[in-house]
Short mmCIF file of C-alpha atoms in Angstrom, two decimals:
data_model
loop_
_atom_site.label_atom_id
_atom_site.label_comp_id
_atom_site.label_asym_id
_atom_site.label_seq_id
_atom_site.Cartn_x
_atom_site.Cartn_y
_atom_site.Cartn_z
CA UNK A 8 44.34 24.78 37.24
CA UNK A 9 41.85 25.09 34.42
CA UNK A 10 41.32 21.31 34.48
CA UNK A 11 40.59 21.31 38.22
CA UNK A 12 38.55 24.52 38.42
CA UNK A 13 35.22 23.19 37.09
CA UNK A 14 35.35 20.23 39.49
CA UNK A 15 36.22 22.58 42.30
CA UNK A 16 33.22 24.78 41.47
CA UNK A 17 30.93 21.74 41.36
CA UNK A 18 32.27 20.44 44.66
CA UNK A 19 31.90 23.79 46.40
CA UNK A 20 28.33 24.27 45.19
CA UNK A 21 27.49 20.72 46.27
CA UNK A 22 28.95 21.20 49.73
CA UNK A 23 27.31 24.60 50.19
CA UNK A 24 23.93 23.18 49.15
CA UNK A 25 24.20 20.24 51.53
CA UNK A 26 25.44 22.53 54.31
CA UNK A 27 22.60 25.04 53.97
CA UNK A 28 20.02 22.28 53.59
CA UNK A 29 21.26 20.54 56.74
CA UNK A 30 21.25 23.79 58.71
CA UNK A 31 17.69 24.65 57.62
CA UNK A 32 16.50 21.10 58.37
CA UNK A 33 18.03 21.14 61.85
CA UNK A 34 16.51 24.53 62.57
CA UNK A 35 13.05 23.27 61.62
CA UNK A 36 13.15 20.10 63.72
CA UNK A 37 14.82 21.51 66.83
CA UNK A 38 12.80 20.07 69.75
CA UNK A 39 11.10 22.62 72.00
CA UNK A 40 11.07 22.44 75.79
CA UNK A 41 7.85 20.82 77.04
CA UNK A 42 7.98 22.87 80.24
CA UNK A 43 7.82 26.06 78.20
CA UNK A 44 4.17 25.35 77.45
CA UNK A 45 2.38 27.40 80.09
CA UNK A 46 -0.93 26.35 81.54
CA UNK A 47 -2.84 29.60 81.21
CA UNK A 48 -3.50 29.64 77.44
CA UNK A 49 -4.95 26.13 77.71
CA UNK A 50 -7.17 27.14 80.61
CA UNK A 51 -8.48 29.92 78.40
CA UNK A 52 -9.03 27.44 75.57
CA UNK A 53 -11.11 25.18 77.78
CA UNK A 54 -13.41 28.06 78.63
CA UNK A 55 -14.19 29.10 75.07
CA UNK A 56 -16.37 26.26 73.87
CA UNK A 57 -20.02 25.78 74.82
CA UNK A 58 -21.74 22.44 75.00
CA UNK A 59 -23.56 21.02 72.02
CA UNK A 60 -20.87 18.50 71.12
CA UNK A 61 -22.63 15.52 69.66
CA UNK A 62 -19.93 12.90 69.85
CA UNK A 63 -20.87 9.56 68.35
CA UNK A 64 -17.34 8.40 67.51
CA UNK A 65 -17.75 9.12 63.81
CA UNK A 66 -17.35 12.89 64.08
CA UNK A 67 -17.20 15.86 66.45
CA UNK A 68 -19.88 18.51 66.22
CA UNK A 69 -19.82 22.03 67.52
CA UNK A 70 -23.00 24.01 67.25
CA UNK A 71 -26.51 22.96 66.32
CA UNK A 72 -26.96 20.22 63.75
CA UNK A 73 -30.01 22.10 62.40
CA UNK A 74 -27.96 25.28 61.78
CA UNK A 75 -28.41 26.69 58.25
CA UNK A 76 -24.72 26.33 57.41
CA UNK A 77 -22.78 23.16 58.10
CA UNK A 78 -18.99 23.38 57.75
CA UNK A 79 -17.31 20.00 57.73
CA UNK A 80 -13.56 19.74 58.02
CA UNK A 81 -11.26 16.77 57.51
CA UNK A 82 -8.16 17.58 59.49
CA UNK A 83 -4.72 16.36 60.46
CA UNK A 84 -3.40 17.85 63.70
CA UNK A 85 0.16 17.95 62.39
CA UNK A 86 -0.77 19.81 59.22
CA UNK A 87 0.12 23.53 59.47
CA UNK A 88 -2.54 24.54 56.94
CA UNK A 89 -5.11 22.82 59.16
CA UNK A 90 -3.86 24.86 62.13
CA UNK A 91 -4.34 28.03 60.07
CA UNK A 92 -7.79 26.92 58.94
CA UNK A 93 -8.72 26.08 62.55
CA UNK A 94 -7.87 29.62 63.67
CA UNK A 95 -9.94 31.10 60.86
CA UNK A 96 -12.88 28.78 61.60
CA UNK A 97 -12.71 29.72 65.29
CA UNK A 98 -13.09 33.39 64.35
CA UNK A 99 -15.94 32.59 61.98
CA UNK A 100 -17.72 30.64 64.72
CA UNK A 101 -17.72 33.77 66.89
CA UNK A 102 -19.18 35.82 64.04
CA UNK A 103 -21.82 33.37 62.81
CA UNK A 104 -22.90 31.97 66.19
CA UNK A 105 -25.88 29.62 65.92
CA UNK A 106 -25.99 29.95 62.14
CA UNK A 107 -22.86 27.83 61.79
CA UNK A 108 -22.34 24.21 62.75
CA UNK A 109 -18.76 22.90 62.58
CA UNK A 110 -18.12 19.18 62.19
CA UNK A 111 -14.62 17.74 62.51
CA UNK A 112 -13.45 14.42 61.12
CA UNK A 113 -10.06 12.84 61.70
CA UNK A 114 -7.96 12.44 58.56
CA UNK A 115 -4.37 11.85 59.72
CA UNK A 116 -1.93 11.83 56.79
CA UNK A 117 0.77 9.18 56.57
CA UNK A 118 3.35 11.84 55.68
CA UNK A 119 3.09 13.33 59.19
CA UNK A 120 4.97 11.38 61.82
CA UNK A 121 2.74 12.13 64.82
CA UNK A 122 -0.62 12.80 63.21
CA UNK A 123 -2.25 9.54 64.31
CA UNK A 124 -0.93 9.94 67.86
CA UNK A 125 -2.35 13.46 67.95
CA UNK A 126 -5.70 12.20 66.64
CA UNK A 127 -5.71 9.55 69.38
CA UNK A 128 -4.99 12.25 71.99
CA UNK A 129 -7.91 14.33 70.73
CA UNK A 130 -10.27 11.34 70.59
CA UNK A 131 -9.19 10.19 74.06
CA UNK A 132 -9.83 13.69 75.39
CA UNK A 133 -13.21 13.52 73.65
CA UNK A 134 -14.13 10.44 75.67
CA UNK A 135 -13.76 12.66 78.74
CA UNK A 136 -15.76 15.46 77.13
CA UNK A 137 -12.82 17.66 76.14
CA UNK A 138 -12.35 16.96 72.43
CA UNK A 139 -12.57 20.58 71.26
CA UNK A 140 -10.30 21.83 74.03
CA UNK A 141 -7.65 19.27 73.06
CA UNK A 142 -8.28 20.08 69.37
CA UNK A 143 -7.53 23.75 70.06
CA UNK A 144 -4.44 22.94 72.13
CA UNK A 145 -3.02 20.57 69.52
CA UNK A 146 -3.32 23.18 66.79
CA UNK A 147 -2.19 26.06 69.01
CA UNK A 148 0.97 24.26 70.10
CA UNK A 149 1.54 22.38 66.85
CA UNK A 150 4.91 24.14 66.34
CA UNK A 151 6.10 22.76 69.65
CA UNK A 152 5.05 19.10 69.64
CA UNK A 153 5.20 18.32 65.94
CA UNK A 154 8.98 18.60 65.91
CA UNK A 155 9.52 16.39 68.94
CA UNK A 156 10.61 12.77 68.80
CA UNK A 157 8.44 11.79 71.77
CA UNK A 158 5.09 13.54 71.77
CA UNK A 159 3.62 11.77 74.81
CA UNK A 160 5.03 14.28 77.27
CA UNK A 161 3.35 17.12 75.39
CA UNK A 162 -0.06 15.46 75.05
CA UNK A 163 -0.07 14.44 78.71
CA UNK A 164 0.81 18.01 79.71
CA UNK A 165 -2.17 19.26 77.73
CA UNK A 166 -4.40 16.53 79.21
CA UNK A 167 -3.28 17.44 82.71
CA UNK A 168 -4.01 21.11 82.16
CA UNK A 169 -7.45 20.24 80.83
CA UNK A 170 -8.15 18.33 84.00
CA UNK A 171 -8.40 14.91 82.37
CA UNK A 172 -7.96 11.61 84.20
CA UNK A 173 -4.42 10.81 83.03
CA UNK A 174 -4.62 7.04 83.56
CA UNK A 175 -7.82 6.84 81.55
CA UNK A 176 -6.32 9.20 78.91
CA UNK A 177 -3.28 6.92 78.53
CA UNK A 178 -5.40 3.79 78.32
CA UNK A 179 -7.81 5.30 75.79
CA UNK A 180 -4.95 6.57 73.62
CA UNK A 181 -3.65 3.01 73.42
CA UNK A 182 -7.05 1.51 72.63
CA UNK A 183 -7.56 -0.34 69.37
CA UNK A 184 -11.22 0.74 69.32
CA UNK A 185 -10.27 4.41 69.21
CA UNK A 186 -7.73 3.79 66.45
CA UNK A 187 -10.37 1.95 64.46
CA UNK A 188 -12.73 4.91 64.89
CA UNK A 189 -10.07 7.25 63.53
CA UNK A 190 -9.43 5.01 60.53
CA UNK A 191 -13.17 4.73 59.94
CA UNK A 192 -13.49 8.53 59.88
CA UNK A 193 -10.59 8.77 57.43
CA UNK A 194 -11.96 5.96 55.24
CA UNK A 195 -15.35 7.64 55.10
CA UNK A 196 -13.55 10.81 54.03
CA UNK A 197 -11.64 8.98 51.30
CA UNK A 198 -14.91 7.53 50.05
CA UNK A 199 -16.15 11.12 49.76
CA UNK A 200 -13.13 12.05 47.68
CA UNK A 201 -11.01 13.57 50.43
CA UNK A 202 -7.31 13.16 49.62
CA UNK A 203 -5.57 15.78 51.72
CA UNK A 204 -5.99 18.17 54.59
CA UNK A 205 -7.59 20.45 55.27
CA UNK A 206 -10.56 19.53 53.11
CA UNK A 207 -13.66 21.59 53.78
CA UNK A 208 -17.28 21.04 52.81
CA UNK A 209 -19.96 23.70 53.21
CA UNK A 210 -23.45 22.22 53.17
CA UNK A 211 -22.07 19.15 51.44
CA UNK A 212 -20.07 20.91 48.73
CA UNK A 213 -16.29 20.76 48.76
CA UNK A 214 -14.55 24.14 48.92
CA UNK A 215 -11.80 24.52 46.36
CA UNK A 216 -10.90 28.15 46.98
CA UNK A 217 -8.31 29.45 49.42
CA UNK A 218 -8.98 28.99 53.13
CA UNK A 219 -8.51 32.64 54.04
CA UNK A 220 -11.07 34.27 56.32
CA UNK A 221 -12.38 36.52 53.52
CA UNK A 222 -12.81 33.63 51.12
CA UNK A 223 -14.53 31.38 53.67
CA UNK A 224 -16.80 34.21 54.80
CA UNK A 225 -17.89 34.72 51.22
CA UNK A 226 -18.64 31.00 50.88
CA UNK A 227 -20.58 30.90 54.17
CA UNK A 228 -22.57 34.02 53.24
CA UNK A 229 -23.43 32.49 49.90
CA UNK A 230 -24.57 29.29 51.61
CA UNK A 231 -26.71 31.31 54.02
CA UNK A 232 -28.28 33.24 51.15
CA UNK A 233 -28.99 30.00 49.27
CA UNK A 234 -30.58 28.49 52.39
CA UNK A 235 -32.77 31.57 52.88
CA UNK A 236 -33.88 31.51 49.29
CA UNK A 237 -34.78 27.80 49.28
CA UNK B 29 46.23 4.03 17.56
CA UNK B 30 44.17 6.74 15.84
CA UNK B 31 41.05 5.30 17.51
CA UNK B 32 42.67 5.48 20.97
CA UNK B 33 43.76 9.06 20.30
CA UNK B 34 40.24 9.94 19.18
CA UNK B 35 38.74 8.36 22.30
CA UNK B 36 41.21 10.21 24.53
CA UNK B 37 40.40 13.42 22.65
CA UNK B 38 36.67 13.03 23.36
CA UNK B 39 37.33 13.25 27.10
CA UNK B 40 39.98 15.90 26.97
CA UNK B 41 39.32 19.61 27.25
CA UNK B 42 39.18 21.19 23.81
CA UNK B 43 40.22 24.77 23.13
CA UNK B 44 36.87 25.77 24.63
CA UNK B 45 33.34 26.44 23.45
CA UNK B 46 32.42 29.41 21.26
CA UNK B 47 31.51 32.64 23.03
CA UNK B 48 27.77 32.15 22.49
CA UNK B 49 27.95 28.54 23.69
CA UNK B 50 29.88 29.69 26.77
CA UNK B 51 27.17 32.25 27.59
CA UNK B 52 24.41 29.69 27.10
CA UNK B 53 26.13 27.07 29.29
CA UNK B 54 26.68 29.69 31.99
CA UNK B 55 23.01 30.65 31.94
CA UNK B 56 22.13 26.94 32.03
CA UNK B 57 24.25 26.58 35.17
CA UNK B 58 22.58 29.57 36.87
CA UNK B 59 19.06 28.37 35.98
CA UNK B 60 19.95 24.90 37.27
CA UNK B 61 21.07 26.49 40.55
CA UNK B 62 17.67 28.20 40.88
CA UNK B 63 16.00 24.85 40.31
CA UNK B 64 18.30 23.24 42.87
CA UNK B 65 17.32 25.86 45.47
CA UNK B 66 13.60 25.32 44.74
CA UNK B 67 13.87 21.52 44.89
CA UNK B 68 16.00 21.56 48.04
CA UNK B 69 13.53 23.84 49.81
CA UNK B 70 10.60 21.60 48.89
CA UNK B 71 12.52 18.51 50.02
CA UNK B 72 13.21 20.01 53.43
CA UNK B 73 9.58 21.15 53.74
CA UNK B 74 8.47 17.60 53.02
CA UNK B 75 10.93 15.97 55.43
CA UNK B 76 9.97 18.29 58.26
CA UNK B 77 6.26 17.91 57.57
CA UNK B 78 6.03 21.64 57.05
CA UNK B 79 3.43 22.48 54.47
CA UNK B 80 3.18 25.99 55.88
CA UNK B 81 5.27 26.86 52.82
CA UNK B 82 1.90 26.99 51.12
CA UNK B 83 0.38 29.52 53.52
CA UNK B 84 -3.35 29.63 52.87
CA UNK B 85 -3.10 28.41 49.27
CA UNK B 86 -5.32 25.35 49.29
CA UNK B 87 -4.09 24.02 45.96
CA UNK B 88 -0.49 24.13 47.08
CA UNK B 89 -1.26 22.11 50.22
CA UNK B 90 -3.23 19.60 48.17
CA UNK B 91 -0.30 19.01 45.81
CA UNK B 92 2.45 18.90 48.42
CA UNK B 93 0.35 16.74 50.72
CA UNK B 94 -0.67 14.28 47.98
CA UNK B 95 0.62 10.77 47.52
CA UNK B 96 2.53 12.01 44.45
CA UNK B 97 4.75 14.18 46.67
CA UNK B 98 6.85 11.14 47.50
CA UNK B 99 7.99 7.99 45.72
CA UNK B 100 8.41 5.00 48.04
CA UNK B 101 8.94 7.39 50.94
CA UNK B 102 11.50 9.54 49.12
CA UNK B 103 10.34 13.13 48.50
CA UNK B 104 9.69 13.67 44.78
CA UNK B 105 11.39 17.05 45.05
CA UNK B 106 14.67 15.36 46.01
CA UNK B 107 14.86 13.66 42.60
CA UNK B 108 14.46 17.11 41.08
CA UNK B 109 17.28 18.37 43.28
CA UNK B 110 19.62 15.62 42.08
CA UNK B 111 18.65 16.31 38.46
CA UNK B 112 19.22 20.06 38.79
CA UNK B 113 22.60 19.50 40.43
CA UNK B 114 23.59 17.15 37.63
CA UNK B 115 22.55 19.73 35.01
CA UNK B 116 24.52 22.37 36.90
CA UNK B 117 27.62 20.15 37.01
CA UNK B 118 27.44 19.20 33.34
CA UNK B 119 26.84 22.82 32.31
CA UNK B 120 29.92 23.95 34.24
CA UNK B 121 31.99 21.25 32.55
CA UNK B 122 30.62 22.24 29.15
CA UNK B 123 31.46 25.89 29.79
CA UNK B 124 35.02 24.80 30.51
CA UNK B 125 35.22 22.99 27.20
CA UNK B 126 34.47 19.35 27.97
CA UNK B 127 32.72 18.29 24.75
CA UNK B 128 31.35 14.92 25.87
CA UNK B 129 28.84 16.45 28.29
CA UNK B 130 26.33 17.53 25.66
CA UNK B 131 24.86 14.04 25.25
CA UNK B 132 24.26 13.30 28.95
CA UNK B 133 23.04 16.89 29.42
CA UNK B 134 20.50 16.41 26.62
CA UNK B 135 19.40 13.11 28.11
CA UNK B 136 18.87 14.43 31.61
CA UNK B 137 17.09 17.61 30.52
CA UNK B 138 14.90 15.45 28.27
CA UNK B 139 13.99 13.26 31.26
CA UNK B 140 13.31 16.32 33.40
CA UNK B 141 11.05 17.72 30.69
CA UNK B 142 9.04 14.50 30.48
CA UNK B 143 8.75 14.32 34.26
CA UNK B 144 7.64 17.97 34.44
CA UNK B 145 4.96 17.31 31.83
CA UNK B 146 3.74 14.30 33.82
CA UNK B 147 3.65 16.29 37.07
CA UNK B 148 1.77 19.12 35.31
CA UNK B 149 -0.73 16.57 34.02
CA UNK B 150 -1.21 15.22 37.55
CA UNK B 151 -1.81 18.70 38.94
CA UNK B 152 -4.22 19.72 36.19
CA UNK B 153 -6.24 16.54 35.72
CA UNK B 154 -5.80 14.35 38.79
CA UNK B 155 -5.29 16.65 41.76
CA UNK B 156 -7.09 19.65 40.20
CA UNK B 157 -4.70 21.84 42.17
CA UNK B 158 -1.45 23.65 41.45
CA UNK B 159 1.58 24.27 43.58
CA UNK B 160 3.48 27.47 42.69
CA UNK B 161 6.85 25.94 43.61
CA UNK B 162 6.18 23.03 41.24
CA UNK B 163 5.06 25.35 38.45
CA UNK B 164 8.23 27.41 38.94
CA UNK B 165 10.32 24.25 38.63
CA UNK B 166 8.46 23.22 35.46
CA UNK B 167 9.07 26.68 33.98
CA UNK B 168 12.78 26.38 34.78
CA UNK B 169 12.92 22.97 33.10
CA UNK B 170 11.27 24.31 29.95
CA UNK B 171 13.77 27.16 29.99
CA UNK B 172 16.66 24.69 30.33
CA UNK B 173 15.38 22.73 27.34
CA UNK B 174 15.11 25.93 25.31
CA UNK B 175 18.64 26.97 26.25
CA UNK B 176 20.01 23.57 25.27
CA UNK B 177 18.40 23.84 21.85
CA UNK B 178 20.04 27.24 21.44
CA UNK B 179 23.56 25.87 21.93
CA UNK B 180 25.32 26.13 18.57
CA UNK B 181 26.45 22.81 17.08
CA UNK B 182 30.15 22.06 17.71
CA UNK B 183 32.46 22.62 14.75
#
């Protein structure tokens, strides 16, 4: 028995580890029901943003370009930290109003299965004037679509709720031009030293602290103070 | 004949390790299990694209989202998981008196130590960001190396 016992222990630990790991993995990737996404939160999302979006294909701007503080963000719609940062930035936008200009650049990471498809959905929505609404929806429902095998049904649901022309949305999502624009945004980011998401710049300087609301507020206040003093 | 007996003896269970060696191998096994849990968790987080494990810690997201987090598509953490499981297995065998495990155990912990040092270098000087889970794993590896050095030499 003594000869077998160590091998038995090793085998049991191995099996238990694989079993728990498999269970946790399956729990994380369990696909959600597309129909469970209700329309009303999206309708609310589409009402929150004002105009002022200067969309030239290289970036998405919210707020005035001459605002004293410019917050640039390189994001990946499938990145949970980006979803958290997006919520925080949304709250900051309400507090800082015209003093803050937010600029979003696409930076889909290869490690995320659907990040490029999500970026295409956002850019396609942008061509119909609803980039920020789709941006909000993608981050808000990230838990739901990011675990799915087929994300089209989710993105088309969001597009439908936002009142987009579905045929045009589908065609634009498949367009090589839009994909090239996304890659160009990401390449420009890489040239600036961006390696991961979210990467934030405030008035041109990369933020290396945590992306909590308190920390970002402190950074924005400092930038405002510097701008006032200059 | 004597040579064959000696070779057979190397792979047979001896009367068992000394009490202090037994304690050290047991602690080695427990520490390796902690490392296995850490590495397995990181592997699953990587495979499911879930870097929410980092919460709002920017450095953590930078490290786990970097190109160094996988090697040819295989999560780096999974190699750590295999290594920790191997250390666990060898430690259990050593605790039960298999004398031949010390050499492979030394080799694998040595490799883990070198890899940990490399990953620490990457975090400090290339990524300029630290991931707490990775630092925890490095600390465990250093601890494993220390424990191995503390094993008394076999009589």
